[in-house]
Each structure stands twice: as C-alpha cells, then as structure tokens.
XYZ file of C-alpha atoms in Angstrom:
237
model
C 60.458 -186.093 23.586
C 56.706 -186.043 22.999
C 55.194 -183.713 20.745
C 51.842 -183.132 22.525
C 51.882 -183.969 26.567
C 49.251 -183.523 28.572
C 49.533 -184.122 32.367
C 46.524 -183.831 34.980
C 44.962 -181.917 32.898
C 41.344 -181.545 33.938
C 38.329 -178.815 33.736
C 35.669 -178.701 36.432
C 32.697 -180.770 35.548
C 33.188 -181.265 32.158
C 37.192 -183.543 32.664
C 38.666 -185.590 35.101
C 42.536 -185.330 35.071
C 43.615 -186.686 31.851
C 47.714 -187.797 31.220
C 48.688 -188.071 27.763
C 51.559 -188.261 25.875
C 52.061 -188.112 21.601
C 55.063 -189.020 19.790
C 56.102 -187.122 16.454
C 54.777 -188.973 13.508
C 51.671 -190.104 15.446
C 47.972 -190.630 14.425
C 45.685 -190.599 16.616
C 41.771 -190.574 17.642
C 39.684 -189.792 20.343
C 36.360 -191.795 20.831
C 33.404 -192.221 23.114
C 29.870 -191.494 23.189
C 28.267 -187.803 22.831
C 29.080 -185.652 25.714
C 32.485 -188.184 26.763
C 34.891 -185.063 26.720
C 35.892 -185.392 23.582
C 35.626 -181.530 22.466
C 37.221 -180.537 26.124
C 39.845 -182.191 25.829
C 40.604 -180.977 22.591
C 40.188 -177.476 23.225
C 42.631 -178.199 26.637
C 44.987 -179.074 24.463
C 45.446 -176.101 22.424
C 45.273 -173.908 25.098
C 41.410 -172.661 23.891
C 39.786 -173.894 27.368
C 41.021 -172.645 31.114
C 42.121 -175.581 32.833
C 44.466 -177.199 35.248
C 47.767 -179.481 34.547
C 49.999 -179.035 32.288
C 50.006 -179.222 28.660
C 53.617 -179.469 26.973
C 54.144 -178.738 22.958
C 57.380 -180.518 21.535
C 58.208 -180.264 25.272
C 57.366 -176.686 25.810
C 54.854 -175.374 28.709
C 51.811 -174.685 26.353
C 51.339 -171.773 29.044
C 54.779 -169.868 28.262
C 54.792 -170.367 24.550
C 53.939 -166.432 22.862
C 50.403 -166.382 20.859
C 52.243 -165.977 17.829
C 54.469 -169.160 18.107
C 51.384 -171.277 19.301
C 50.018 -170.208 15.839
C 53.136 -171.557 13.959
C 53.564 -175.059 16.117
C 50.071 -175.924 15.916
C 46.525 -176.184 13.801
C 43.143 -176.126 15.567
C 40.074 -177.437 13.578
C 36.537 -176.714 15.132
C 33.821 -179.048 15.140
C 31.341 -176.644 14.058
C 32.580 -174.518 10.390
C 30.388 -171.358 11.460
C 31.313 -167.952 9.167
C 29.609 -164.726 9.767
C 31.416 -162.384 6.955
C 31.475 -163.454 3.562
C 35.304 -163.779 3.040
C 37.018 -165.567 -0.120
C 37.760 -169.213 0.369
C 41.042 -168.092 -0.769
C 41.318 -165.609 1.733
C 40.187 -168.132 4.614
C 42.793 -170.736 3.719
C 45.410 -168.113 3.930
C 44.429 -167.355 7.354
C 46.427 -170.247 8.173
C 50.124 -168.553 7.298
C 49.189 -165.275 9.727
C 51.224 -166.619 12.405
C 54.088 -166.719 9.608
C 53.884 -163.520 7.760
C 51.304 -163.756 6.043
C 53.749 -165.379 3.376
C 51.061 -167.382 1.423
C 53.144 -170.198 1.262
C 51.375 -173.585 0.670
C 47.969 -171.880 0.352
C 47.346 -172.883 -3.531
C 48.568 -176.581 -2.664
C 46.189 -176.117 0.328
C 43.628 -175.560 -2.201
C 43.911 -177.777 -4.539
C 44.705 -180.587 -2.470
C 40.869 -180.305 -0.763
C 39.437 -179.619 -4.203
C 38.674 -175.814 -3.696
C 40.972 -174.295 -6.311
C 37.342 -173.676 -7.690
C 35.818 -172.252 -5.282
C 38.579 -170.113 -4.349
C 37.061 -166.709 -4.808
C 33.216 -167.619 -3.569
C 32.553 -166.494 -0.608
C 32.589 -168.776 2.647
C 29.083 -168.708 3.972
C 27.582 -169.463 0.715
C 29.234 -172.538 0.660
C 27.723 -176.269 1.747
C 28.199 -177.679 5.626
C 30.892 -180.272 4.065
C 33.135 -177.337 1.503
C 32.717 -175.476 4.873
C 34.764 -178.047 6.813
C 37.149 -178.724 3.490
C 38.235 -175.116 4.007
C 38.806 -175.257 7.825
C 40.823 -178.200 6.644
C 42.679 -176.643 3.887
C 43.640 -173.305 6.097
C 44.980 -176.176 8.872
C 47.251 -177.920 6.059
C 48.632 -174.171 5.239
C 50.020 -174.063 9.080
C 52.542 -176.561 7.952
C 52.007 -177.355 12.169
C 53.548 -179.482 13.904
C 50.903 -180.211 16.477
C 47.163 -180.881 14.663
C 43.992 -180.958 17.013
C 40.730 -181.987 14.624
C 37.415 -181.769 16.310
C 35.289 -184.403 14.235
C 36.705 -183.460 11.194
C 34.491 -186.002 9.256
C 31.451 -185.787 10.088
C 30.061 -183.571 7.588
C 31.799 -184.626 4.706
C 30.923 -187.299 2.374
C 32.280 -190.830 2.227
C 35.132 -190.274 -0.553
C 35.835 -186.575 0.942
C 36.334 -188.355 4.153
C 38.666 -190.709 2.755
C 40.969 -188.220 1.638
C 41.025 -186.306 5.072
C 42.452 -189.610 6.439
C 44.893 -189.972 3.773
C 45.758 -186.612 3.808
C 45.696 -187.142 8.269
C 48.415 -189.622 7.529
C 50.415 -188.330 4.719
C 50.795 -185.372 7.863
C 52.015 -187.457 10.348
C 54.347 -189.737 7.690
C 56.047 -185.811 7.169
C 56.854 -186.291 11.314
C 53.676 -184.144 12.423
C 51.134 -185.346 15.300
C 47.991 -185.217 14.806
C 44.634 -186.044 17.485
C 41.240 -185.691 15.816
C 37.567 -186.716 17.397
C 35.728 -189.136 15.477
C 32.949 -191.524 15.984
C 33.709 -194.530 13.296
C 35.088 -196.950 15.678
C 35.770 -198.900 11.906
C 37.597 -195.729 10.943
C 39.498 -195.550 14.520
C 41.276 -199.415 13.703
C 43.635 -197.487 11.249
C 44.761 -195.447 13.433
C 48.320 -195.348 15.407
C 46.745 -194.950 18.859
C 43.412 -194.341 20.195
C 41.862 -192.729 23.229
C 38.523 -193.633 24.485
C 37.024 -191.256 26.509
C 33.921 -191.990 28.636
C 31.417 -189.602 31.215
C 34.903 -186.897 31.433
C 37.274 -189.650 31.946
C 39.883 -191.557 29.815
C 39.620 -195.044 30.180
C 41.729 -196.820 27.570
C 44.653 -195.292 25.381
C 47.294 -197.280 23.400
C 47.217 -199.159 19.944
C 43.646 -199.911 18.495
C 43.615 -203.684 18.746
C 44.549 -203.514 22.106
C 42.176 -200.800 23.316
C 38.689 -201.587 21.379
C 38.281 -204.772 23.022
C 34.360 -206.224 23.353
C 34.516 -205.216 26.827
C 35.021 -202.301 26.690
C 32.956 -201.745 23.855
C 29.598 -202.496 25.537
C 30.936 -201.136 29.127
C 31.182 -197.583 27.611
C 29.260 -197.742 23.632
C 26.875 -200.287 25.316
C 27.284 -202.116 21.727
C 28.680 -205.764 20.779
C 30.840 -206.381 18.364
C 30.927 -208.900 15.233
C 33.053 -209.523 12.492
C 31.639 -210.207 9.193
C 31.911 -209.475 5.772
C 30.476 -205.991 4.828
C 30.656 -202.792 2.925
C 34.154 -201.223 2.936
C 34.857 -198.261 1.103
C 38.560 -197.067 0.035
C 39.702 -194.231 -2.442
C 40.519 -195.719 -6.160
C-alpha cells in the first residue's frame, strides 16, 4: 500500500494531471525551475488546494478522511514562515499535537532537536527568516505524521542548519514515515530515495535520482549542463 497516492490529480492552469505513488519509509524531492508546480502540487496533496483526481493517504480518499484525522496522519510545512501575533516559540511548536489533544507530547524533543530550547519563550515574529522556518519545522516533527509535505524547507536556513533538516528528513522516513519536500539543490536531490522533476505544470521524470537527473534532461528543462569535478562539499561533523 502506498502512503501518499496521487492519481490525475490536476488544477486548472497551474497542473496537468499528475500520478504519483510513495511508499512508507520514502524520501523524496520535487524539482524544477521557478513557477514548475512545485508549490501546487504540494498543496494538492494535503488537501490545501481544490483540485481534481484523487489523492489517497495510507490508502485512504484524502477527501473522506475528518479534519481532525488529516491533522494526526500528516505535517504541512509552508514555503513562506509568515506570523502575525507574537506567540511563544513554545507555544507554536505545540501547535503541532492539536490534532492529538493537545497532549504536548514530543514538543521539548521538538525543541531541542532544531536548537530552539532557547528561544522557547521569545516570541515568533521577532525571530530571524531561518529560526522562523526551524520552528515550522519543529511544530511538523511534534505531528509524529505519517505523511510529511515540505515546501522548500531549506532555503532560508544556513548551510549546517540545512544539513540537519536532511538528517533529521531521513532519520523520519528510517522511523517508516514519507516524506516529499521542494527543493532546488539538484546536488542535495542525489541523496534522495526518489525524485520528481516537475516542468511548465507537468511531471516529466520520477523514479531514483541517478536514473532521473540525466544531462538530458537537465538542459531540456534547467537549460544547464552538467560536469563532474572535484568541489566544495559540505557534511555535518
């Protein structure tokens, strides 16, 4: 059974009908140039964006499930980490156990894990673009989902904060979550389990990295080349 299906699903003039299917335990990415259909078809997926097809969770209609059991199965992380009342950090982060309770659990671990056991009482929109993000992340780890959809969750955090979103990304899916997340490091997208390239509302390639990021289709849709050499590559000590 696939964790996160999606089948024709499509939104007029922004998708084309996209079929996808995720495994439990799965990484993966979507790529493809600004304005591909990368956000859309995130926000499809969790049910945030009217479209048509079908979108199945852990092989569920997305469409029957209550509002209070999407909120349990699944974690949504925006692209943009906008806050217009001055709530706690704290209080933020345990946002994520509403759909359970309000039981708190895993909100400390949350916390410390993204390095914001500090900054746990400050409010939110006094905080920098990247801690911003770190606590959109936290409040998603708190979910203890098993579905996570990431819009760019790395692009306003700095190179070693970045690093730990990925390990933390796959110390998720090694605990038999799924997770798809935008990005735009193609470098970044090689460690991946699978990855989606999405180009002008359509996807054109999906399966395992090496097979997928080919040069062809890397100047057909990035209009870039590609060449191997020696370079900077950064990794967490």
């Amino acid at each position: 059974m696939s964790a996160l299906e999606l089948n024709d699903v499509a939104v007029p003039g922004r998708l084309m009908p996209v079929t996808l299917a995720l495994a439990p335990g799965q990484l993966a990415g979507l790529v493809g140039p600004n304005g591909s259909g990368k956000s859309t078809l995130l926000q499809a997926a969790g049910g945030l964006l009217a479209h048509s097809g079908g979108v199945r969770w852990l092989g569920r209609p997305l469409a029957r499930l209550p509002v209070g059991e999407r909120g349990r199965l699944a974690a949504w992380v925006p692209q943009e980490a906008h806050f217009e009342f001055g709530f706690t950090v704290r209080s933020v982060v345990a946002q994520g156990r509403f759909a359970h309770g309000d039981d708190e659990q895993g909100v400390e671990a949350a916390l410390e894990r993204f390095a914001l056991t500090a900054l746990a009482h400050r409010p939110v929109n006094q905080l920098s673009g990247g801690e911003r993000h770190r606590v959109l992340l936290a409040r998603a780890l708190a979910t203890g989902a098993a579905i996570h959809l990431w819009d760019e969750p790395l692009a306003a955090l700095d190179p070693r904060h970045a690093l730990e979103v990925l390990k933390l990304a796959r110390e998720i899916t090694h605990a038999g979550a799924t997770l798809l997340f935008s990005l735009h490091d193609l470098r970044l997208a090689h460690n991946l389990d699978v990855v989606a390239v999405m180009d002008a509302g359509r996807l054109r390639a999906v399966g395992a990295p090496e097979e997928v990021l080919t040069p062809e289709l890397l100047i057909e849709v990035f209009g870039v080349r590609v060449r191997r050499e020696s370079g900077l590559n950064l990794f967490l000590p």
